[in-house]
Short mmCIF file of C-alpha atoms in Angstrom, two decimals:
data_model
loop_
_atom_site.label_atom_id
_atom_site.label_comp_id
_atom_site.label_asym_id
_atom_site.label_seq_id
_atom_site.Cartn_x
_atom_site.Cartn_y
_atom_site.Cartn_z
CA MET I 1 -51.61 -40.05 -61.09
CA LEU I 2 -47.98 -41.08 -60.53
CA ASP I 3 -47.90 -39.19 -57.24
CA THR I 4 -51.05 -40.97 -56.14
CA ALA I 5 -49.60 -44.32 -57.22
CA LEU I 6 -46.48 -43.63 -55.16
CA GLN I 7 -48.64 -42.68 -52.20
CA ILE I 8 -50.52 -46.00 -52.51
CA ILE I 9 -47.23 -47.89 -52.47
CA ARG I 10 -46.03 -45.96 -49.40
CA GLU I 11 -49.26 -46.39 -47.48
CA GLU I 12 -50.58 -49.76 -48.62
CA GLY I 13 -47.73 -51.59 -50.33
CA GLY I 14 -47.01 -52.50 -53.94
CA ASP I 15 -49.54 -55.32 -54.07
CA ARG I 16 -52.42 -52.87 -53.55
CA LEU I 17 -51.46 -50.79 -56.57
CA THR I 18 -53.84 -51.65 -59.37
CA LEU I 19 -55.16 -49.41 -62.11
CA GLY I 20 -58.66 -49.63 -60.63
CA HIS I 21 -57.48 -48.69 -57.13
CA LEU I 22 -55.34 -45.90 -58.58
CA ALA I 23 -58.35 -44.49 -60.43
CA ILE I 24 -60.43 -44.44 -57.24
CA ARG I 25 -57.67 -42.83 -55.15
CA ALA I 26 -56.82 -40.30 -57.89
CA GLY I 27 -60.47 -39.36 -58.39
CA VAL I 28 -60.59 -40.34 -62.06
CA SER I 29 -62.56 -42.96 -63.91
CA LYS I 30 -61.08 -46.40 -64.47
CA PRO I 31 -60.97 -45.87 -68.25
CA VAL I 32 -58.77 -42.80 -67.71
CA ALA I 33 -56.24 -44.83 -65.73
CA TYR I 34 -56.34 -47.65 -68.27
CA GLU I 35 -56.01 -45.28 -71.23
CA HIS I 36 -53.07 -43.53 -69.61
CA PHE I 37 -51.07 -46.61 -68.54
CA GLY I 38 -52.64 -49.58 -70.32
CA THR I 39 -51.41 -52.19 -67.86
CA ARG I 40 -50.27 -52.44 -64.26
CA SER I 41 -46.77 -53.26 -65.50
CA ALA I 42 -46.74 -50.08 -67.58
CA LEU I 43 -47.82 -48.09 -64.51
CA LEU I 44 -45.06 -49.65 -62.40
CA ILE I 45 -42.49 -48.96 -65.11
CA ALA I 46 -43.65 -45.34 -65.35
CA LEU I 47 -43.17 -45.09 -61.57
CA TYR I 48 -39.73 -46.69 -61.79
CA LYS I 49 -38.70 -44.21 -64.47
CA ALA I 50 -40.17 -41.23 -62.61
CA LEU I 51 -38.27 -42.10 -59.42
CA ASP I 52 -35.10 -42.67 -61.42
CA LEU I 53 -35.44 -39.34 -63.22
CA ARG I 54 -35.92 -37.52 -59.93
CA GLN I 55 -32.83 -39.19 -58.46
CA THR I 56 -30.71 -38.72 -61.59
CA ASN I 57 -31.57 -35.02 -61.64
CA ALA I 58 -30.63 -34.70 -57.95
CA LEU I 59 -27.34 -36.47 -58.64
CA LYS I 60 -26.56 -34.22 -61.62
CA GLN I 61 -27.48 -31.14 -59.59
CA ALA I 62 -25.12 -32.18 -56.79
CA LEU I 63 -22.32 -32.75 -59.28
CA SER I 64 -22.81 -29.53 -61.23
CA ALA I 65 -21.57 -27.10 -58.59
CA GLY I 66 -17.91 -26.19 -58.73
CA GLU I 67 -14.66 -27.95 -59.54
CA ARG I 68 -13.48 -30.84 -57.40
CA ASN I 69 -10.58 -33.26 -57.21
CA LEU I 70 -11.09 -37.03 -57.42
CA ALA I 71 -11.58 -37.54 -53.69
CA GLU I 72 -14.18 -34.77 -53.46
CA THR I 73 -15.93 -36.00 -56.60
CA ALA I 74 -15.97 -39.60 -55.35
CA ASP I 75 -17.34 -38.50 -51.97
CA LEU I 76 -20.07 -36.42 -53.59
CA LEU I 77 -20.97 -39.06 -56.17
CA ALA I 78 -21.13 -41.80 -53.53
CA ALA I 79 -23.11 -39.74 -51.03
CA ALA I 80 -25.62 -38.62 -53.65
CA TYR I 81 -26.04 -42.13 -55.07
CA ILE I 82 -26.51 -43.75 -51.66
CA ASN I 83 -28.82 -40.93 -50.59
CA CYS I 84 -31.06 -41.78 -53.54
CA ALA I 85 -31.91 -45.04 -51.77
CA VAL I 86 -32.77 -43.08 -48.63
CA ASP I 87 -34.94 -40.63 -50.58
CA THR I 88 -36.95 -43.35 -52.26
CA GLY I 89 -37.28 -45.33 -49.04
CA GLY I 90 -38.74 -48.69 -49.79
CA GLU I 91 -40.67 -47.51 -52.83
CA TRP I 92 -37.95 -48.41 -55.33
CA HIS I 93 -37.71 -51.94 -53.98
CA ALA I 94 -41.51 -52.30 -53.62
CA ILE I 95 -41.96 -51.34 -57.27
CA GLY I 96 -39.20 -53.73 -58.28
CA ALA I 97 -40.80 -56.54 -56.28
CA ALA I 98 -44.19 -55.81 -57.85
CA LEU I 99 -42.56 -56.06 -61.28
CA ALA I 100 -40.74 -59.31 -60.43
CA GLY I 101 -40.86 -61.75 -63.28
CA SER I 102 -41.82 -59.08 -65.79
CA GLU I 103 -39.77 -59.07 -68.98
CA GLU I 104 -40.20 -55.32 -69.14
CA LYS I 105 -38.61 -54.89 -65.70
CA GLY I 106 -35.32 -56.38 -66.80
CA ALA I 107 -35.11 -54.17 -69.87
CA VAL I 108 -36.09 -51.01 -67.99
CA LEU I 109 -33.75 -51.71 -65.09
CA GLN I 110 -30.88 -52.29 -67.51
CA GLU I 111 -31.69 -49.03 -69.30
CA LEU I 112 -31.62 -47.13 -66.00
CA LEU I 113 -28.39 -48.78 -64.87
CA ASP I 114 -26.80 -48.02 -68.25
CA GLY I 115 -27.70 -44.37 -67.71
CA TYR I 116 -25.90 -44.37 -64.36
CA VAL I 117 -22.86 -46.06 -65.91
CA GLN I 118 -22.70 -43.32 -68.54
CA LEU I 119 -23.14 -40.63 -65.89
CA PHE I 120 -20.37 -42.11 -63.72
CA ALA I 121 -18.01 -42.43 -66.68
CA SER I 122 -18.63 -38.84 -67.79
CA VAL I 123 -18.02 -37.52 -64.26
CA LEU I 124 -14.93 -39.66 -63.63
CA VAL I 125 -13.18 -39.38 -67.01
CA PRO I 126 -11.18 -36.27 -66.02
CA PHE I 127 -9.61 -38.23 -63.17
CA SER I 128 -8.69 -41.37 -65.06
CA GLU I 129 -6.04 -42.43 -67.52
CA LEU I 130 -8.04 -45.52 -68.45
CA SER I 131 -9.33 -46.03 -71.96
CA PRO I 132 -12.99 -45.05 -72.35
CA ALA I 133 -13.94 -48.72 -72.75
CA GLU I 134 -12.09 -49.76 -69.58
CA LEU I 135 -13.52 -46.86 -67.60
CA ALA I 136 -17.02 -47.82 -68.77
CA ARG I 137 -16.46 -51.44 -67.68
CA ARG I 138 -15.27 -50.29 -64.28
CA CYS I 139 -18.25 -47.98 -63.96
CA VAL I 140 -20.51 -51.00 -64.56
CA GLY I 141 -18.86 -52.57 -61.51
CA LEU I 142 -19.07 -49.36 -59.52
CA VAL I 143 -22.78 -48.93 -60.20
CA GLY I 144 -23.31 -52.57 -59.25
CA ALA I 145 -21.45 -51.94 -56.00
CA GLY I 146 -23.55 -48.84 -55.38
CA GLU I 147 -26.72 -50.86 -55.88
CA ALA I 148 -25.54 -53.58 -53.50
CA LEU I 149 -24.47 -51.07 -50.84
CA SER I 150 -27.77 -49.19 -51.21
CA ALA I 151 -29.77 -52.39 -50.81
CA ALA I 152 -27.75 -53.40 -47.74
CA MET I 153 -28.27 -49.95 -46.24
CA VAL I 154 -32.04 -50.07 -46.85
CA GLN I 155 -32.09 -53.47 -45.11
CA GLY I 156 -30.28 -51.95 -42.13
CA THR I 157 -26.97 -53.74 -42.61
CA TYR I 158 -25.03 -50.48 -42.95
CA THR I 159 -25.62 -46.88 -42.04
CA GLU I 160 -25.95 -44.35 -44.85
CA SER I 161 -22.58 -42.89 -43.88
CA ASP I 162 -20.83 -46.28 -43.89
CA ALA I 163 -22.33 -47.21 -47.27
CA ALA I 164 -21.38 -43.84 -48.79
CA ASN I 165 -17.83 -43.96 -47.39
CA THR I 166 -17.30 -47.50 -48.68
CA PHE I 167 -18.71 -46.57 -52.07
CA ALA I 168 -16.48 -43.47 -52.29
CA ALA I 169 -13.42 -45.62 -51.56
CA LEU I 170 -14.43 -48.02 -54.33
CA ILE I 171 -14.93 -45.14 -56.75
CA ARG I 172 -11.51 -43.66 -55.95
CA GLY I 173 -9.85 -47.04 -56.45
CA GLY I 174 -11.91 -47.87 -59.52
CA VAL I 175 -10.60 -45.06 -61.69
CA SER I 176 -6.96 -45.86 -61.05
CA ALA I 177 -4.93 -47.15 -64.00
CA ALA I 178 -3.46 -49.97 -61.90
CA ARG I 179 -4.70 -53.41 -62.88
#
């Protein structure tokens, strides 16, 4: 049903995604959709998490191959992170917009961002002399920068290459011990 929900968002927009419409498009009864998700917000959150899991796995896969220096790691991390925005097209933002004002959205988004902060810190720790706490704080900023660059790229302000190159430069500078 999540694939069908994503297809509805792609084809018809986030506002058209309801549990009733999902049931019809997925070929199941409305009670099945309601039993599975409960609410539209729960469906949107499940979609948010599914997209995030797919992108996190792609990022981890890209980072798992071979040893790299800081510059190579930053380039790979930035390119993979920015590419996640390309891969999800407008779906990520459409789901976020559909969840606007939802208390659950804030909590889920923070949980997902915290996961990226932890991933960045674990990948960058071999290249940094910063304390774990300082590296984590900087990774919060880096992930925020990655989100902002991704959003600007999706809006057409920057190319994917420009966003990734800028993000890689920020990553390289962000793990330095200089204050």
